[in-house]
Short mmCIF file of C-alpha atoms in Angstrom, two decimals:
data_model
loop_
_atom_site.label_atom_id
_atom_site.label_comp_id
_atom_site.label_asym_id
_atom_site.label_seq_id
_atom_site.Cartn_x
_atom_site.Cartn_y
_atom_site.Cartn_z
CA MET A 810 151.07 -2.27 32.44
CA THR A 811 154.19 -3.76 30.95
CA ALA A 812 157.16 -1.73 29.80
CA GLN A 813 156.25 -2.54 26.20
CA ASP A 814 152.64 -1.30 26.67
CA SER A 815 153.92 1.88 28.33
CA ALA A 816 156.30 2.57 25.44
CA THR A 817 153.47 1.98 22.94
CA GLN A 818 151.20 4.40 24.80
CA ASP A 819 153.94 7.02 25.01
CA SER A 820 154.55 6.68 21.29
CA ALA A 821 150.86 7.14 20.53
CA ILE A 822 150.70 10.24 22.73
CA ALA A 823 153.74 11.73 21.02
CA GLU A 824 152.24 11.17 17.58
CA SER A 825 148.92 12.70 18.58
CA GLY A 826 150.60 15.81 19.99
CA GLY A 827 150.01 15.09 23.70
CA PRO A 828 147.69 13.40 26.22
CA ALA A 829 144.02 13.20 25.43
CA ASP A 830 143.04 15.33 28.42
CA GLY A 831 145.34 18.15 27.31
CA ARG A 832 147.68 17.94 30.32
CA GLY A 833 151.26 18.62 29.39
CA ASP A 834 150.28 20.07 26.00
CA THR A 835 152.45 22.87 24.68
CA PRO A 836 150.25 25.53 23.09
CA PRO A 837 150.88 25.57 19.37
CA SER A 838 152.88 28.54 18.18
CA SER A 839 151.45 31.03 15.74
CA ALA A 840 153.78 29.64 13.09
CA SER A 841 152.39 26.11 13.49
CA ARG A 842 148.81 27.37 13.32
CA THR A 843 149.30 29.40 10.17
CA GLY A 844 152.13 27.52 8.49
CA ILE A 845 154.06 30.80 8.17
CA PRO A 846 156.96 31.65 10.51
CA ALA A 847 156.25 34.63 12.73
CA ALA A 848 159.45 36.32 11.55
CA ALA A 849 158.29 36.05 7.94
CA ARG A 850 154.89 37.59 8.74
CA THR A 851 156.52 40.45 10.65
CA GLY A 852 159.04 40.99 7.87
CA THR A 853 156.25 41.15 5.29
CA VAL A 854 154.36 43.74 7.33
CA LEU A 855 157.49 45.87 7.70
CA ALA A 856 158.25 45.64 3.99
CA VAL A 857 154.66 46.66 3.17
CA LEU A 858 154.99 49.69 5.48
CA GLY A 859 158.18 50.61 3.65
CA VAL A 860 156.41 50.38 0.30
CA ALA A 861 153.58 52.57 1.62
CA ALA A 862 156.11 55.20 2.73
CA PHE A 863 157.94 55.09 -0.60
CA SER A 864 154.68 55.44 -2.54
CA LEU A 865 154.45 59.00 -1.22
CA THR A 866 157.98 59.90 -2.30
CA PHE A 867 157.10 61.17 -5.77
CA PRO A 868 154.09 63.24 -4.61
CA GLY A 869 156.28 64.62 -1.81
CA THR A 870 158.98 65.48 -4.35
CA ALA A 871 156.44 67.22 -6.58
CA TRP A 872 155.32 69.30 -3.60
CA ALA A 873 158.91 70.15 -2.63
CA LEU A 874 159.68 71.24 -6.20
CA THR A 875 157.02 73.94 -5.95
CA GLY A 876 159.36 75.94 -3.72
CA LEU A 877 162.84 74.49 -4.28
CA GLY A 878 165.08 73.43 -7.14
CA ALA A 879 165.95 69.78 -7.79
CA TRP A 880 169.43 70.01 -6.26
CA SER A 881 168.11 71.86 -3.21
CA VAL A 882 165.41 69.25 -2.64
CA THR A 883 167.91 66.40 -2.86
CA THR A 884 170.59 67.89 -0.62
CA CYS A 885 168.22 69.35 1.97
CA ARG A 886 166.39 66.06 2.44
CA MET A 887 169.76 64.35 2.92
CA VAL A 888 170.83 66.85 5.59
CA LEU A 889 167.54 66.73 7.51
CA ALA A 890 167.39 62.93 7.46
CA ALA A 891 171.05 62.70 8.53
CA LEU A 892 170.40 64.98 11.52
CA ILE A 893 167.56 62.70 12.66
CA ALA A 894 169.58 59.53 12.13
CA GLY A 895 172.70 60.98 13.71
CA GLY A 896 170.76 62.11 16.76
CA ALA A 897 169.35 58.61 17.24
CA LEU A 898 172.77 57.02 16.82
CA ALA A 899 174.32 59.44 19.31
CA VAL A 900 171.59 59.15 21.96
CA LEU A 901 171.73 55.36 21.86
CA ARG A 902 175.56 55.38 21.72
CA VAL A 903 175.65 53.01 18.78
CA PRO A 904 179.25 52.00 17.97
CA VAL A 905 180.67 52.69 14.54
CA PRO A 906 180.18 49.67 12.24
CA ASP A 907 183.08 47.32 11.59
CA ARG A 908 185.34 48.39 8.76
CA ARG A 909 184.32 45.34 6.73
CA HIS A 910 180.82 46.89 6.45
CA TRP A 911 181.98 50.31 5.24
CA ALA A 912 182.07 49.34 1.56
CA GLY A 913 178.48 48.11 1.77
CA LEU A 914 177.38 51.31 3.52
CA LEU A 915 179.04 53.28 0.73
CA VAL A 916 176.92 51.42 -1.83
CA VAL A 917 173.79 52.15 0.22
CA ALA A 918 174.71 55.84 0.43
CA ALA A 919 175.45 56.10 -3.28
CA GLY A 920 172.26 54.27 -4.24
CA VAL A 921 169.43 55.31 -1.92
CA VAL A 922 170.77 58.47 -0.26
CA VAL A 923 172.28 60.29 -3.26
CA GLY A 924 171.71 58.58 -6.62
CA PHE A 925 168.05 57.61 -6.65
CA PRO A 926 166.71 60.77 -4.95
CA LEU A 927 168.71 63.05 -7.28
CA LEU A 928 167.86 61.24 -10.52
CA THR A 929 164.15 60.92 -9.76
CA THR A 930 163.93 64.55 -8.62
CA LEU A 931 165.51 65.68 -11.87
CA ALA A 932 163.04 63.46 -13.75
CA LEU A 933 160.04 64.93 -11.96
CA GLN A 934 160.90 68.37 -13.25
CA THR A 935 159.52 67.25 -16.63
CA SER A 936 157.55 64.04 -15.87
CA THR A 937 154.31 63.58 -13.97
CA THR A 938 154.34 61.50 -10.80
CA ALA A 939 152.03 58.95 -12.43
CA HIS A 940 154.38 58.43 -15.36
CA ALA A 941 157.45 58.26 -13.12
CA ALA A 942 155.73 55.75 -10.85
CA VAL A 943 155.07 53.21 -13.58
CA VAL A 944 158.59 53.46 -14.99
CA VAL A 945 160.14 52.93 -11.55
CA GLY A 946 157.84 49.92 -11.22
CA LEU A 947 160.71 48.00 -12.83
CA LEU A 948 162.70 48.44 -9.62
CA PRO A 949 161.59 45.14 -7.98
CA LEU A 950 162.94 43.06 -10.85
CA THR A 951 166.17 45.06 -10.92
CA THR A 952 166.61 44.64 -7.16
CA ALA A 953 166.02 40.90 -7.32
CA ALA A 954 168.62 40.59 -10.08
CA PHE A 955 171.20 42.54 -8.07
CA SER A 956 170.45 40.45 -5.01
CA ALA A 957 170.91 37.20 -6.92
CA VAL A 958 174.30 38.35 -8.21
CA ARG A 959 175.44 39.77 -4.86
CA THR A 960 174.34 36.97 -2.53
CA GLY A 961 174.34 33.92 -4.79
CA ILE A 962 170.67 33.16 -3.97
CA ARG A 963 168.85 31.76 -6.96
CA PRO A 964 165.04 32.05 -6.74
CA SER A 965 162.95 29.49 -8.59
CA ARG A 966 161.85 29.74 -12.21
CA VAL A 967 158.28 30.41 -11.10
CA PHE A 968 159.54 33.35 -9.06
CA TRP A 969 161.39 34.83 -12.03
CA ALA A 970 158.50 34.18 -14.41
CA ALA A 971 156.10 36.06 -12.14
CA ALA A 972 158.61 38.88 -11.63
CA LEU A 973 159.14 39.23 -15.38
CA ALA A 974 155.39 39.21 -15.95
CA GLY A 975 154.96 42.00 -13.43
CA ALA A 976 157.75 43.97 -15.09
CA ALA A 977 156.12 43.46 -18.50
CA VAL A 978 152.86 44.85 -17.16
CA VAL A 979 154.69 47.89 -15.82
CA ILE A 980 156.55 48.47 -19.10
CA ALA A 981 153.36 48.18 -21.14
CA PHE A 982 151.61 50.60 -18.82
CA ALA A 983 154.52 53.07 -19.03
CA VAL A 984 154.60 52.91 -22.84
CA GLN A 985 150.86 53.46 -22.99
CA GLN A 986 151.18 56.49 -20.71
CA SER A 987 154.01 58.07 -22.68
CA GLY A 988 152.65 57.27 -26.12
CA GLY A 989 155.71 55.22 -26.99
CA ALA A 990 158.10 58.15 -27.01
CA PRO A 991 160.50 58.17 -24.01
CA ALA A 992 161.46 61.67 -22.84
CA ILE A 993 164.49 63.02 -20.99
CA GLY A 994 162.71 62.29 -17.74
CA ASP A 995 162.55 58.61 -18.68
CA LEU A 996 166.32 58.54 -19.13
CA TYR A 997 166.78 59.83 -15.58
CA LEU A 998 164.29 57.26 -14.28
CA PHE A 999 165.90 54.32 -16.08
CA ALA A 1000 169.31 55.41 -14.81
CA ALA A 1001 167.88 55.51 -11.28
CA LEU A 1002 166.79 51.86 -11.40
CA PRO A 1003 170.18 50.06 -11.19
CA VAL A 1004 171.51 52.67 -8.77
CA CYS A 1005 168.65 52.17 -6.33
CA ALA A 1006 168.56 48.40 -6.82
CA ALA A 1007 172.21 48.14 -5.80
CA GLY A 1008 171.53 50.21 -2.67
CA TYR A 1009 168.49 48.11 -1.77
CA ALA A 1010 170.25 44.79 -2.27
CA GLU A 1011 173.33 45.82 -0.31
CA GLY A 1012 171.24 47.40 2.43
CA GLY A 1013 169.17 44.26 2.77
CA ARG A 1014 172.34 42.22 3.14
CA LEU A 1015 173.74 44.58 5.79
CA ALA A 1016 170.45 44.47 7.67
CA GLY A 1017 171.29 40.84 8.42
CA HIS A 1018 174.30 42.09 10.42
CA MET A 1019 172.90 45.18 12.16
CA PRO A 1020 169.44 46.66 12.79
CA GLY A 1021 167.97 48.15 9.64
CA TRP A 1022 167.73 51.67 11.05
CA GLN A 1023 171.48 51.66 11.68
CA VAL A 1024 172.15 50.73 8.05
CA ILE A 1025 170.39 53.79 6.65
CA GLY A 1026 171.46 55.87 9.65
CA TRP A 1027 175.18 55.38 9.08
CA ALA A 1028 174.74 55.82 5.33
CA LEU A 1029 173.07 59.19 5.91
CA VAL A 1030 175.61 60.35 8.48
CA GLY A 1031 178.46 59.32 6.20
CA CYS A 1032 177.07 61.62 3.50
CA LEU A 1033 177.06 64.74 5.70
CA PRO A 1034 180.47 65.98 4.44
CA LEU A 1035 178.91 65.95 0.96
CA SER A 1036 175.31 66.93 1.69
CA VAL A 1037 175.94 70.00 3.91
CA PRO A 1038 178.13 71.95 1.46
CA GLY A 1039 175.93 70.68 -1.37
CA ALA A 1040 172.83 72.11 0.30
CA VAL A 1041 174.54 75.48 0.87
CA LEU A 1042 175.59 75.70 -2.79
CA ALA A 1043 172.22 74.54 -4.12
CA LEU A 1044 170.20 76.95 -1.99
CA SER A 1045 172.39 79.83 -3.08
CA ALA A 1046 172.22 78.92 -6.77
CA GLU A 1047 168.52 77.97 -7.12
CA ASP A 1048 165.40 80.00 -6.47
CA VAL A 1049 163.72 79.36 -3.11
CA HIS A 1050 160.03 80.12 -2.61
CA LEU A 1051 158.99 78.09 0.41
CA GLY A 1052 155.30 77.55 0.92
CA GLY A 1053 153.19 75.10 2.87
CA GLN A 1054 153.31 72.39 0.21
CA ALA A 1055 157.05 72.76 -0.35
CA VAL A 1056 157.82 72.48 3.37
CA ALA A 1057 155.45 69.52 3.84
CA GLY A 1058 156.92 67.72 0.85
CA LEU A 1059 160.50 68.27 2.00
CA LEU A 1060 159.75 67.11 5.55
CA TRP A 1061 158.09 63.95 4.29
CA LEU A 1062 161.04 63.19 2.01
CA ALA A 1063 163.49 63.58 4.89
CA VAL A 1064 161.54 61.90 7.69
CA GLY A 1065 159.17 59.48 5.95
CA SER A 1066 160.91 58.39 2.76
CA GLN A 1067 164.60 58.84 3.56
CA PHE A 1068 164.69 57.56 7.15
CA VAL A 1069 161.56 55.90 8.60
CA GLY A 1070 160.62 54.22 5.34
CA MET A 1071 164.14 52.88 4.87
CA VAL A 1072 164.23 51.61 8.48
CA VAL A 1073 161.17 49.38 8.13
CA TRP A 1074 162.14 48.45 4.56
CA TYR A 1075 165.58 47.12 5.47
CA ARG A 1076 164.23 45.28 8.52
CA GLY A 1077 161.62 43.68 6.31
CA MET A 1078 164.20 42.64 3.72
CA ALA A 1079 166.39 41.12 6.42
CA ALA A 1080 163.44 39.01 7.60
CA ILE A 1081 161.97 37.74 4.31
CA GLY A 1082 164.85 38.26 1.88
CA VAL A 1083 165.72 40.90 -0.67
CA ALA A 1084 164.13 39.16 -3.66
CA ARG A 1085 160.71 38.63 -2.10
CA ALA A 1086 160.58 42.00 -0.38
CA SER A 1087 161.43 43.71 -3.66
CA GLN A 1088 158.45 42.07 -5.36
CA LEU A 1089 156.11 43.69 -2.84
CA GLN A 1090 157.28 46.94 -4.37
CA LEU A 1091 155.35 46.07 -7.52
CA ALA A 1092 152.39 47.61 -5.68
CA GLN A 1093 154.22 50.90 -5.13
CA PRO A 1094 153.48 52.42 -8.57
CA LEU A 1095 149.79 51.71 -8.11
CA LEU A 1096 149.75 53.35 -4.70
CA THR A 1097 151.61 56.34 -6.12
CA LEU A 1098 148.98 56.61 -8.84
CA VAL A 1099 146.31 56.87 -6.16
CA TRP A 1100 148.27 59.60 -4.33
CA SER A 1101 148.84 61.46 -7.61
CA VAL A 1102 145.08 61.72 -8.03
CA LEU A 1103 144.24 62.54 -4.41
CA LEU A 1104 147.14 64.92 -3.67
CA LEU A 1105 148.11 66.34 -7.06
CA GLY A 1106 144.89 66.15 -9.06
CA GLU A 1107 146.43 64.11 -11.88
CA LYS A 1108 144.15 62.00 -14.08
CA LEU A 1109 144.56 58.25 -14.58
CA THR A 1110 143.99 56.31 -17.77
CA PRO A 1111 141.48 53.42 -17.96
CA ALA A 1112 144.45 51.01 -18.03
CA ALA A 1113 145.26 51.71 -14.37
CA PRO A 1114 142.81 49.23 -12.75
CA ILE A 1115 143.78 46.52 -15.25
CA ALA A 1116 147.45 47.01 -14.42
CA ALA A 1117 146.60 47.00 -10.72
CA VAL A 1118 144.96 43.58 -10.84
CA ALA A 1119 147.72 42.09 -13.01
CA VAL A 1120 150.48 43.37 -10.74
CA LEU A 1121 148.78 42.17 -7.58
CA VAL A 1122 148.47 38.69 -9.10
CA CYS A 1123 152.19 38.71 -9.86
CA ILE A 1124 152.94 39.72 -6.28
CA GLY A 1125 150.91 36.80 -4.98
CA VAL A 1126 152.78 34.34 -7.20
CA THR A 1127 156.21 35.62 -6.20
CA GLN A 1128 155.33 35.40 -2.53
CA ARG A 1129 154.34 31.75 -2.91
CA ALA A 1130 157.17 30.73 -5.22
CA ARG A 1131 159.61 28.41 -3.49
CA VAL A 1132 163.18 29.62 -2.96
CA PRO A 1133 166.07 27.15 -2.56
CA SER A 1134 166.06 25.96 1.04
CA GLY A 1135 169.82 26.30 1.26
CA ALA A 1136 169.35 30.05 1.43
CA VAL A 1137 167.13 29.88 4.50
CA ARG A 1138 168.11 31.14 7.88
CA ALA A 1139 165.37 29.79 10.11
CA SER A 1140 164.34 31.72 13.18
CA ALA A 1141 164.06 28.40 15.01
CA PRO A 1142 166.49 25.81 13.61
CA GLY A 1143 164.85 22.64 12.39
CA ARG A 1144 161.32 24.08 12.49
CA VAL A 1145 161.05 25.51 8.99
CA ARG A 1146 159.82 23.09 6.36
CA GLY A 1147 160.40 23.43 2.66
CA SER A 1148 156.96 24.95 2.05
CA GLU A 1149 157.64 27.55 4.73
CA ALA A 1150 161.08 28.49 3.46
CA VAL A 1151 161.79 32.09 2.62
CA ASP A 1152 164.94 33.46 1.08
CA ARG A 1153 167.32 35.05 3.53
CA ILE A 1154 170.56 36.95 3.37
CA PRO A 1155 173.64 34.69 3.57
CA GLU A 1156 175.93 35.22 6.54
CA ALA A 1157 172.98 36.70 8.42
CA VAL A 1158 174.50 35.90 11.80
CA ASP A 1159 177.30 38.32 12.57
CA ARG A 1160 179.86 37.67 15.27
CA ASN A 1161 179.69 41.25 16.44
CA HIS A 1162 176.03 42.10 15.83
CA SER A 1163 172.71 40.48 16.54
CA PRO A 1164 170.50 39.53 13.61
CA ALA A 1165 168.31 42.28 12.26
CA GLY A 1166 165.48 43.03 14.62
CA ALA A 1167 167.09 41.13 17.50
CA ASN A 1168 168.83 44.14 19.06
CA GLN A 1169 165.97 45.73 20.90
CA ASP A 1170 168.18 48.09 22.91
CA ASN A 1171 169.61 50.03 19.99
CA ARG A 1172 166.56 51.14 18.10
CA PRO A 1173 165.18 54.66 17.65
#
């Protein structure tokens, strides 16, 4: 065989993926078989788990309010969650974040530790969980908007069209539920949207610099000087009648919604991007509606299944919509094609921290 024939044969083998008899073949990765990077699949699963945890937040709040006042529920859940997070941080000897991250952690604390829990708890004193769920269904669009402003990522027009369509479905459903007359509870809920969206977007960005559980962990611990005296004052000022439901609701809010749910949520956002992860949350109001029926005995309107199908379609479109490839941080450089691109957080690689999910030693 001449050198030219050998080169031709080698070229043919390379193009076909390897020798005909299979020797020397490298088993195809899961990403090449499915066309979806493994990190993106894992991030989607984590984000879905976060949505599932958050879908129980309103029913848990309704249960907690049967034995505690709104301020007591908010402050007590903050203290309990902070004790869990602080214990994990102390046991694993996690160093204090760099000072350049403190401003971002403050936004997370103000948005998802204090602001959103307090405003939604106040709203649920007069609103049903079903009504609150559909109003807060606007949160994905608000989060995507905050993320675009904060990070400079600009999702495609198809992405925004699907997101707006999903938001329109949620608004129409909310108006139908309330009869077109917003109440005081709606004002609390609408105020909670930008507050929470800012915390989500900033937390998703920080999760590109440190593991997601550390983001919410440090935000919770940083609020202890506020939450501990706040809990003492609230418990002394409000009536306390603890029962089984109130205790169960408070424990879920502290452990499931405030800590574990935020851990998987931020890790998911770091993997697939804030904008796309936030659109998965379009399913959260529908899940909450299911829990409101099963756990609280509330009744749904006939519009619920129609809204469910419409929202799920919008989720599918946003997940397939292409995001500018310049915003991609591939898990394996050079192996992510345009159709596989997912939006990521800029500056995801930190000089002092591993990318989110990469630090396997410092996790609870």
